[in-house]
PDB file of C-alpha atoms in Angstrom:
ATOM      1  CA  UNK A 208     -17.071   5.844  -1.406  1.00 95.00           C
ATOM      2  CA  UNK A 209     -15.063   8.441  -3.751  1.00 94.00           C
ATOM      3  CA  UNK A 210     -13.490  11.411  -2.157  1.00 95.00           C
ATOM      4  CA  UNK A 211     -12.372  14.392  -4.287  1.00 92.00           C
ATOM      5  CA  UNK A 212     -11.067  17.669  -2.611  1.00 90.00           C
ATOM      6  CA  UNK A 213     -12.175  16.710   0.916  1.00 94.00           C
ATOM      7  CA  UNK A 214     -10.790  18.111   4.087  1.00 95.00           C
ATOM      8  CA  UNK A 215     -11.346  16.386   7.528  1.00 97.00           C
ATOM      9  CA  UNK A 216     -13.382  13.208   7.057  1.00 97.00           C
ATOM     10  CA  UNK A 217     -13.642   9.876   9.165  1.00 98.00           C
ATOM     11  CA  UNK A 218     -14.825   6.653   7.565  1.00 98.00           C
ATOM     12  CA  UNK A 219     -15.607   4.258  10.526  1.00 98.00           C
ATOM     13  CA  UNK A 220     -17.450   1.245  11.291  1.00 98.00           C
ATOM     14  CA  UNK A 221     -18.682   0.726   7.917  1.00 98.00           C
ATOM     15  CA  UNK A 222     -19.091  -2.607   5.909  1.00 97.00           C
ATOM     16  CA  UNK A 223     -18.402  -2.884   2.181  1.00 96.00           C
ATOM     17  CA  UNK A 224     -19.306  -6.239   0.492  1.00 94.00           C
ATOM     18  CA  UNK A 225     -19.114  -7.533  -2.939  1.00 90.00           C
ATOM     19  CA  UNK A 226     -18.212  -4.280  -4.645  1.00 89.00           C
ATOM     20  CA  UNK A 227     -16.906  -3.925  -8.208  1.00 88.00           C
ATOM     21  CA  UNK A 228     -14.256  -1.112  -8.263  1.00 91.00           C
ATOM     22  CA  UNK A 229     -12.619   0.346  -5.108  1.00 95.00           C
ATOM     23  CA  UNK A 230     -14.505   0.188  -1.988  1.00 96.00           C
ATOM     24  CA  UNK A 231     -12.969   3.480  -0.873  1.00 97.00           C
ATOM     25  CA  UNK A 232     -11.032   5.649  -3.038  1.00 96.00           C
ATOM     26  CA  UNK A 233      -9.191   9.101  -2.340  1.00 96.00           C
ATOM     27  CA  UNK A 234      -9.725  10.235  -5.903  1.00 93.00           C
ATOM     28  CA  UNK A 235      -8.686  13.417  -7.954  1.00 87.00           C
ATOM     29  CA  UNK A 236     -10.686  16.232  -9.783  1.00 78.00           C
ATOM     30  CA  UNK A 237      -9.229  18.917 -11.832  1.00 71.00           C
ATOM     31  CA  UNK A 238      -5.657  18.728 -10.588  1.00 70.00           C
ATOM     32  CA  UNK A 239      -3.229  20.381 -13.114  1.00 73.00           C
ATOM     33  CA  UNK A 240       0.506  20.587 -12.911  1.00 70.00           C
ATOM     34  CA  UNK A 241       0.610  23.387 -15.249  1.00 74.00           C
ATOM     35  CA  UNK A 242      -1.550  25.655 -13.505  1.00 72.00           C
ATOM     36  CA  UNK A 243      -0.947  24.585  -9.981  1.00 67.00           C
ATOM     37  CA  UNK A 244      -4.634  23.782  -9.386  1.00 70.00           C
ATOM     38  CA  UNK A 245      -5.095  21.334  -6.563  1.00 74.00           C
ATOM     39  CA  UNK A 246      -7.954  19.559  -5.042  1.00 80.00           C
ATOM     40  CA  UNK A 247      -6.274  17.459  -2.314  1.00 87.00           C
ATOM     41  CA  UNK A 248      -8.184  15.104   0.175  1.00 95.00           C
ATOM     42  CA  UNK A 249      -6.842  16.202   3.464  1.00 96.00           C
ATOM     43  CA  UNK A 250      -6.870  14.784   7.082  1.00 98.00           C
ATOM     44  CA  UNK A 251      -8.820  11.536   6.092  1.00 98.00           C
ATOM     45  CA  UNK A 252      -9.222   8.643   8.679  1.00 98.00           C
ATOM     46  CA  UNK A 253     -10.208   5.176   7.479  1.00 98.00           C
ATOM     47  CA  UNK A 254     -10.641   2.815  10.457  1.00 98.00           C
ATOM     48  CA  UNK A 255     -12.368  -0.092  11.939  1.00 98.00           C
ATOM     49  CA  UNK A 256     -14.224  -0.898   8.691  1.00 98.00           C
ATOM     50  CA  UNK A 257     -14.562  -4.263   7.108  1.00 98.00           C
ATOM     51  CA  UNK A 258     -14.111  -4.721   3.439  1.00 97.00           C
ATOM     52  CA  UNK A 259     -14.987  -8.060   1.633  1.00 96.00           C
ATOM     53  CA  UNK A 260     -14.449  -8.305  -2.086  1.00 93.00           C
ATOM     54  CA  UNK A 261     -16.274 -11.790  -1.913  1.00 87.00           C
ATOM     55  CA  UNK A 262     -15.057 -13.399  -5.144  1.00 85.00           C
ATOM     56  CA  UNK A 263     -12.352 -11.123  -6.241  1.00 88.00           C
ATOM     57  CA  UNK A 264     -14.358  -9.286  -8.773  1.00 85.00           C
ATOM     58  CA  UNK A 265     -13.134  -5.689  -7.591  1.00 89.00           C
ATOM     59  CA  UNK A 266     -10.267  -3.391  -8.081  1.00 91.00           C
ATOM     60  CA  UNK A 267      -8.824  -2.426  -4.742  1.00 95.00           C
ATOM     61  CA  UNK A 268      -9.963  -2.465  -1.191  1.00 96.00           C
ATOM     62  CA  UNK A 269      -8.708   1.107  -0.454  1.00 98.00           C
ATOM     63  CA  UNK A 270      -6.803   3.316  -3.125  1.00 97.00           C
ATOM     64  CA  UNK A 271      -5.064   6.562  -2.368  1.00 97.00           C
ATOM     65  CA  UNK A 272      -4.489   8.462  -5.608  1.00 95.00           C
ATOM     66  CA  UNK A 273      -4.610  12.003  -4.137  1.00 94.00           C
ATOM     67  CA  UNK A 274      -4.233  12.087  -0.221  1.00 96.00           C
ATOM     68  CA  UNK A 275      -2.354  14.114   2.231  1.00 96.00           C
ATOM     69  CA  UNK A 276      -2.389  13.243   5.877  1.00 98.00           C
ATOM     70  CA  UNK A 277      -4.148   9.979   5.875  1.00 98.00           C
ATOM     71  CA  UNK A 278      -4.668   7.229   8.382  1.00 98.00           C
ATOM     72  CA  UNK A 279      -5.605   3.796   7.433  1.00 98.00           C
ATOM     73  CA  UNK A 280      -6.030   1.718  10.701  1.00 98.00           C
ATOM     74  CA  UNK A 281      -7.547  -1.425  12.040  1.00 98.00           C
ATOM     75  CA  UNK A 282      -9.520  -2.357   9.021  1.00 98.00           C
ATOM     76  CA  UNK A 283     -10.373  -6.030   7.916  1.00 98.00           C
ATOM     77  CA  UNK A 284      -9.816  -6.328   4.357  1.00 97.00           C
ATOM     78  CA  UNK A 285     -10.237  -9.911   2.777  1.00 96.00           C
ATOM     79  CA  UNK A 286     -11.149 -11.477  -0.594  1.00 95.00           C
ATOM     80  CA  UNK A 287      -9.574  -8.847  -2.744  1.00 94.00           C
ATOM     81  CA  UNK A 288      -8.751  -8.154  -5.753  1.00 93.00           C
ATOM     82  CA  UNK A 289      -9.111  -9.395  -9.407  1.00 91.00           C
ATOM     83  CA  UNK A 290      -5.685 -10.936 -10.432  1.00 90.00           C
ATOM     84  CA  UNK A 291      -4.910  -8.007 -12.748  1.00 91.00           C
ATOM     85  CA  UNK A 292      -5.633  -5.317 -10.237  1.00 93.00           C
ATOM     86  CA  UNK A 293      -3.186  -4.034  -7.719  1.00 93.00           C
ATOM     87  CA  UNK A 294      -4.624  -5.259  -4.343  1.00 94.00           C
ATOM     88  CA  UNK A 295      -6.199  -4.637  -0.866  1.00 97.00           C
ATOM     89  CA  UNK A 296      -4.381  -1.280  -0.227  1.00 98.00           C
ATOM     90  CA  UNK A 297      -2.912   0.628  -3.309  1.00 97.00           C
ATOM     91  CA  UNK A 298      -1.011   3.782  -2.736  1.00 97.00           C
ATOM     92  CA  UNK A 299      -0.618   5.229  -6.204  1.00 95.00           C
ATOM     93  CA  UNK A 300      -0.643   8.775  -7.639  1.00 93.00           C
ATOM     94  CA  UNK A 301      -1.337   8.603 -11.299  1.00 88.00           C
ATOM     95  CA  UNK A 302       0.078  12.097 -12.040  1.00 86.00           C
ATOM     96  CA  UNK A 303       2.725  14.365 -10.924  1.00 87.00           C
ATOM     97  CA  UNK A 304      -0.101  17.011 -10.120  1.00 86.00           C
ATOM     98  CA  UNK A 305      -1.750  14.551  -7.346  1.00 90.00           C
ATOM     99  CA  UNK A 306      -0.342  14.474  -3.869  1.00 92.00           C
ATOM    100  CA  UNK A 307       0.553  11.407  -1.887  1.00 96.00           C
ATOM    101  CA  UNK A 308       2.072  12.373   1.276  1.00 97.00           C
ATOM    102  CA  UNK A 309       1.976  11.428   5.196  1.00 98.00           C
ATOM    103  CA  UNK A 310       0.061   8.346   4.738  1.00 98.00           C
ATOM    104  CA  UNK A 311      -0.045   5.807   7.849  1.00 98.00           C
ATOM    105  CA  UNK A 312      -1.377   2.176   7.242  1.00 98.00           C
ATOM    106  CA  UNK A 313      -1.180   0.491  10.601  1.00 98.00           C
ATOM    107  CA  UNK A 314      -2.801  -2.538  12.401  1.00 98.00           C
ATOM    108  CA  UNK A 315      -4.751  -3.711   9.513  1.00 98.00           C
ATOM    109  CA  UNK A 316      -5.709  -7.413   9.189  1.00 98.00           C
ATOM    110  CA  UNK A 317      -5.650  -8.417   5.361  1.00 97.00           C
ATOM    111  CA  UNK A 318      -6.523 -11.817   4.117  1.00 96.00           C
ATOM    112  CA  UNK A 319      -6.750 -13.570   0.738  1.00 94.00           C
ATOM    113  CA  UNK A 320      -5.825 -11.043  -1.501  1.00 94.00           C
ATOM    114  CA  UNK A 321      -4.915 -12.071  -4.894  1.00 92.00           C
ATOM    115  CA  UNK A 322      -4.228  -8.645  -6.532  1.00 93.00           C
ATOM    116  CA  UNK A 323      -1.070  -8.725  -8.803  1.00 91.00           C
ATOM    117  CA  UNK A 324       0.860  -6.237  -6.722  1.00 92.00           C
ATOM    118  CA  UNK A 325       0.257  -7.391  -3.315  1.00 90.00           C
ATOM    119  CA  UNK A 326      -1.708  -6.642  -0.024  1.00 96.00           C
ATOM    120  CA  UNK A 327      -0.022  -3.196   0.295  1.00 97.00           C
ATOM    121  CA  UNK A 328       1.642  -1.608  -2.544  1.00 96.00           C
ATOM    122  CA  UNK A 329       3.323   1.804  -2.904  1.00 96.00           C
ATOM    123  CA  UNK A 330       3.942   3.094  -6.541  1.00 94.00           C
ATOM    124  CA  UNK A 331       5.767   6.056  -7.898  1.00 94.00           C
ATOM    125  CA  UNK A 332       5.197   5.775 -11.813  1.00 90.00           C
ATOM    126  CA  UNK A 333       7.385   6.504 -14.594  1.00 87.00           C
ATOM    127  CA  UNK A 334       6.003  10.038 -14.911  1.00 88.00           C
ATOM    128  CA  UNK A 335       7.242  10.869 -11.446  1.00 90.00           C
ATOM    129  CA  UNK A 336       4.092  10.870  -9.434  1.00 92.00           C
ATOM    130  CA  UNK A 337       4.931  11.454  -5.745  1.00 94.00           C
ATOM    131  CA  UNK A 338       5.055   8.941  -2.792  1.00 96.00           C
ATOM    132  CA  UNK A 339       6.426  10.437   0.319  1.00 97.00           C
ATOM    133  CA  UNK A 340       6.279   9.884   4.055  1.00 98.00           C
ATOM    134  CA  UNK A 341       4.594   6.556   4.113  1.00 98.00           C
ATOM    135  CA  UNK A 342       4.488   4.215   7.301  1.00 98.00           C
ATOM    136  CA  UNK A 343       3.262   0.741   6.822  1.00 98.00           C
ATOM    137  CA  UNK A 344       3.563  -0.760  10.582  1.00 98.00           C
ATOM    138  CA  UNK A 345       1.944  -3.573  12.720  1.00 98.00           C
ATOM    139  CA  UNK A 346      -0.133  -5.133   9.991  1.00 98.00           C
ATOM    140  CA  UNK A 347      -1.088  -8.724   9.655  1.00 97.00           C
ATOM    141  CA  UNK A 348      -1.279 -10.362   6.282  1.00 95.00           C
ATOM    142  CA  UNK A 349      -2.154 -13.974   5.486  1.00 93.00           C
ATOM    143  CA  UNK A 350      -3.151 -16.202   2.560  1.00 91.00           C
ATOM    144  CA  UNK A 351      -2.237 -13.681   0.000  1.00 91.00           C
ATOM    145  CA  UNK A 352      -0.436 -13.430  -3.412  1.00 89.00           C
ATOM    146  CA  UNK A 353       2.110 -11.241  -2.095  1.00 90.00           C
ATOM    147  CA  UNK A 354       2.622  -8.869   0.976  1.00 93.00           C
ATOM    148  CA  UNK A 355       4.181  -5.924  -0.317  1.00 93.00           C
ATOM    149  CA  UNK A 356       5.188  -4.380  -3.714  1.00 92.00           C
ATOM    150  CA  UNK A 357       6.979  -1.240  -4.277  1.00 92.00           C
ATOM    151  CA  UNK A 358       7.695   0.599  -7.737  1.00 91.00           C
ATOM    152  CA  UNK A 359       9.934   3.545  -8.026  1.00 92.00           C
ATOM    153  CA  UNK A 360      10.600   4.605 -11.624  1.00 90.00           C
ATOM    154  CA  UNK A 361      11.923   8.107 -11.306  1.00 92.00           C
ATOM    155  CA  UNK A 362      14.766   9.463  -9.154  1.00 94.00           C
ATOM    156  CA  UNK A 363      13.746  10.894  -5.563  1.00 94.00           C
ATOM    157  CA  UNK A 364       9.888  10.700  -6.424  1.00 94.00           C
ATOM    158  CA  UNK A 365       9.710   8.498  -3.256  1.00 94.00           C
ATOM    159  CA  UNK A 366      11.180   9.089   0.098  1.00 96.00           C
ATOM    160  CA  UNK A 367      10.869   8.473   3.781  1.00 97.00           C
ATOM    161  CA  UNK A 368       9.084   5.021   3.728  1.00 96.00           C
ATOM    162  CA  UNK A 369       8.969   2.864   6.948  1.00 97.00           C
ATOM    163  CA  UNK A 370       7.945  -0.733   6.855  1.00 96.00           C
ATOM    164  CA  UNK A 371       7.928  -1.986  10.280  1.00 97.00           C
ATOM    165  CA  UNK A 372       6.886  -4.810  12.644  1.00 97.00           C
ATOM    166  CA  UNK A 373       4.457  -6.440  10.177  1.00 97.00           C
ATOM    167  CA  UNK A 374       3.536  -9.999  10.340  1.00 95.00           C
ATOM    168  CA  UNK A 375       3.065 -12.089   7.219  1.00 92.00           C
ATOM    169  CA  UNK A 376       2.265 -15.727   7.309  1.00 87.00           C
ATOM    170  CA  UNK A 377       0.329 -18.444   5.285  1.00 80.00           C
ATOM    171  CA  UNK A 378       1.027 -18.979   1.819  1.00 78.00           C
ATOM    172  CA  UNK A 379       2.090 -15.203   1.385  1.00 82.00           C
ATOM    173  CA  UNK A 380       5.174 -14.189  -0.654  1.00 83.00           C
ATOM    174  CA  UNK A 381       7.126 -11.349   1.076  1.00 85.00           C
ATOM    175  CA  UNK A 382       7.785  -8.384  -1.388  1.00 84.00           C
ATOM    176  CA  UNK A 383       8.684  -7.399  -5.028  1.00 83.00           C
ATOM    177  CA  UNK A 384      10.234  -4.305  -6.318  1.00 83.00           C
ATOM    178  CA  UNK A 385      10.136  -2.810  -9.892  1.00 83.00           C
ATOM    179  CA  UNK A 386      11.788   0.240 -11.356  1.00 85.00           C
ATOM    180  CA  UNK A 387      15.293   1.905 -11.445  1.00 85.00           C
ATOM    181  CA  UNK A 388      14.862   5.192  -9.696  1.00 89.00           C
ATOM    182  CA  UNK A 389      16.719   6.506  -6.778  1.00 91.00           C
ATOM    183  CA  UNK A 390      14.929   6.753  -3.401  1.00 92.00           C
ATOM    184  CA  UNK A 391      15.934   8.050  -0.181  1.00 94.00           C
ATOM    185  CA  UNK A 392      15.466   7.144   3.620  1.00 96.00           C
ATOM    186  CA  UNK A 393      13.858   3.725   4.008  1.00 95.00           C
ATOM    187  CA  UNK A 394      13.269   1.711   7.165  1.00 95.00           C
ATOM    188  CA  UNK A 395      12.625  -2.077   6.949  1.00 93.00           C
ATOM    189  CA  UNK A 396      12.670  -3.099  10.434  1.00 95.00           C
ATOM    190  CA  UNK A 397      11.351  -6.044  12.672  1.00 95.00           C
ATOM    191  CA  UNK A 398       8.998  -7.646  10.016  1.00 93.00           C
ATOM    192  CA  UNK A 399       8.265 -11.525  10.192  1.00 92.00           C
ATOM    193  CA  UNK A 400       7.881 -13.571   7.222  1.00 88.00           C
ATOM    194  CA  UNK A 401       6.808 -17.138   7.801  1.00 83.00           C
ATOM    195  CA  UNK A 402       7.701 -18.506   4.459  1.00 68.00           C
ATOM    196  CA  UNK A 403      10.936 -19.177   2.650  1.00 54.00           C
ATOM    197  CA  UNK A 404      12.027 -16.446   0.216  1.00 54.00           C
ATOM    198  CA  UNK A 405      14.857 -15.791  -2.094  1.00 53.00           C
ATOM    199  CA  UNK A 406      13.814 -12.236  -2.993  1.00 56.00           C
ATOM    200  CA  UNK A 407      16.560  -9.838  -2.930  1.00 52.00           C
ATOM    201  CA  UNK A 408      15.950  -6.479  -1.185  1.00 55.00           C
ATOM    202  CA  UNK A 409      15.873  -3.581  -3.503  1.00 53.00           C
ATOM    203  CA  UNK A 410      16.536  -5.429  -6.793  1.00 58.00           C
ATOM    204  CA  UNK A 411      16.997  -2.320  -9.403  1.00 65.00           C
ATOM    205  CA  UNK A 412      15.950   0.364  -7.002  1.00 76.00           C
ATOM    206  CA  UNK A 413      18.862   2.377  -5.520  1.00 83.00           C
ATOM    207  CA  UNK A 414      18.269   3.424  -1.840  1.00 88.00           C
ATOM    208  CA  UNK A 415      20.017   6.192  -0.492  1.00 92.00           C
ATOM    209  CA  UNK A 416      19.918   5.802   3.589  1.00 93.00           C
ATOM    210  CA  UNK A 417      18.382   2.338   4.124  1.00 90.00           C
ATOM    211  CA  UNK A 418      18.033   0.801   7.664  1.00 93.00           C
ATOM    212  CA  UNK A 419      17.477  -2.928   7.243  1.00 90.00           C
ATOM    213  CA  UNK A 420      17.463  -4.928  10.510  1.00 92.00           C
ATOM    214  CA  UNK A 421      15.846  -7.315  12.689  1.00 94.00           C
ATOM    215  CA  UNK A 422      13.526  -8.931   9.949  1.00 89.00           C
ATOM    216  CA  UNK A 423      12.891 -12.625  10.487  1.00 87.00           C
ATOM    217  CA  UNK A 424      12.172 -15.260   8.012  1.00 79.00           C
ATOM    218  CA  UNK A 425      10.979 -18.504   9.508  1.00 76.00           C
ATOM    219  CA  UNK A 426      11.240 -21.633   7.153  1.00 63.00           C
ATOM    220  CA  UNK A 427       8.705 -24.236   8.152  1.00 55.00           C
ATOM    221  CA  UNK A 428       8.894 -27.662   6.224  1.00 49.00           C
ATOM    222  CA  UNK A 429       5.639 -28.971   4.722  1.00 43.00           C
TER     223      UNK A 429
END
């Protein structure tokens, strides 16, 4: 399913199996930063779907390249993605003309995601594509290459990011960061990681206004 310039759509109780590209993509068409022309996807709900990539031959489960006021909730996503592709849910505007704003990713169950970025990734690329007002809450991620990956390459192109009350277990690394850009207003609260980790929060990214508390790492001996 590819959406371009859609306002007000619900994708609910559908099943996607053994697909090659993205099961669902909030795509773009004709957006131009010079002319100001826009074809945004607005007020989109994706919920209660089952997405199964089968043998990891696909790209992403759900991609948001161009989306505003998007809810992704209570989906079951498994067996994604090819090892050079991002992962189960990829929030990634490819150009500064596109819109990524007010995205809520909540109460999804993601299992066996082998994409290179992670089960859920948020990317603001070197061109300065936006990634603002994103909430990642109450998701359960298991048996995956990585839970989260965040890229911020250009100053203040990403802001107001909440990562809260997520549960990560069973052979899943926690998170990875890339980029050197400055970003504002992050909350990283109440997440549970049942695997030892040496990952340093933030790495090269400079976060102005970070709330980091009540995150739990449980170390279990084999």
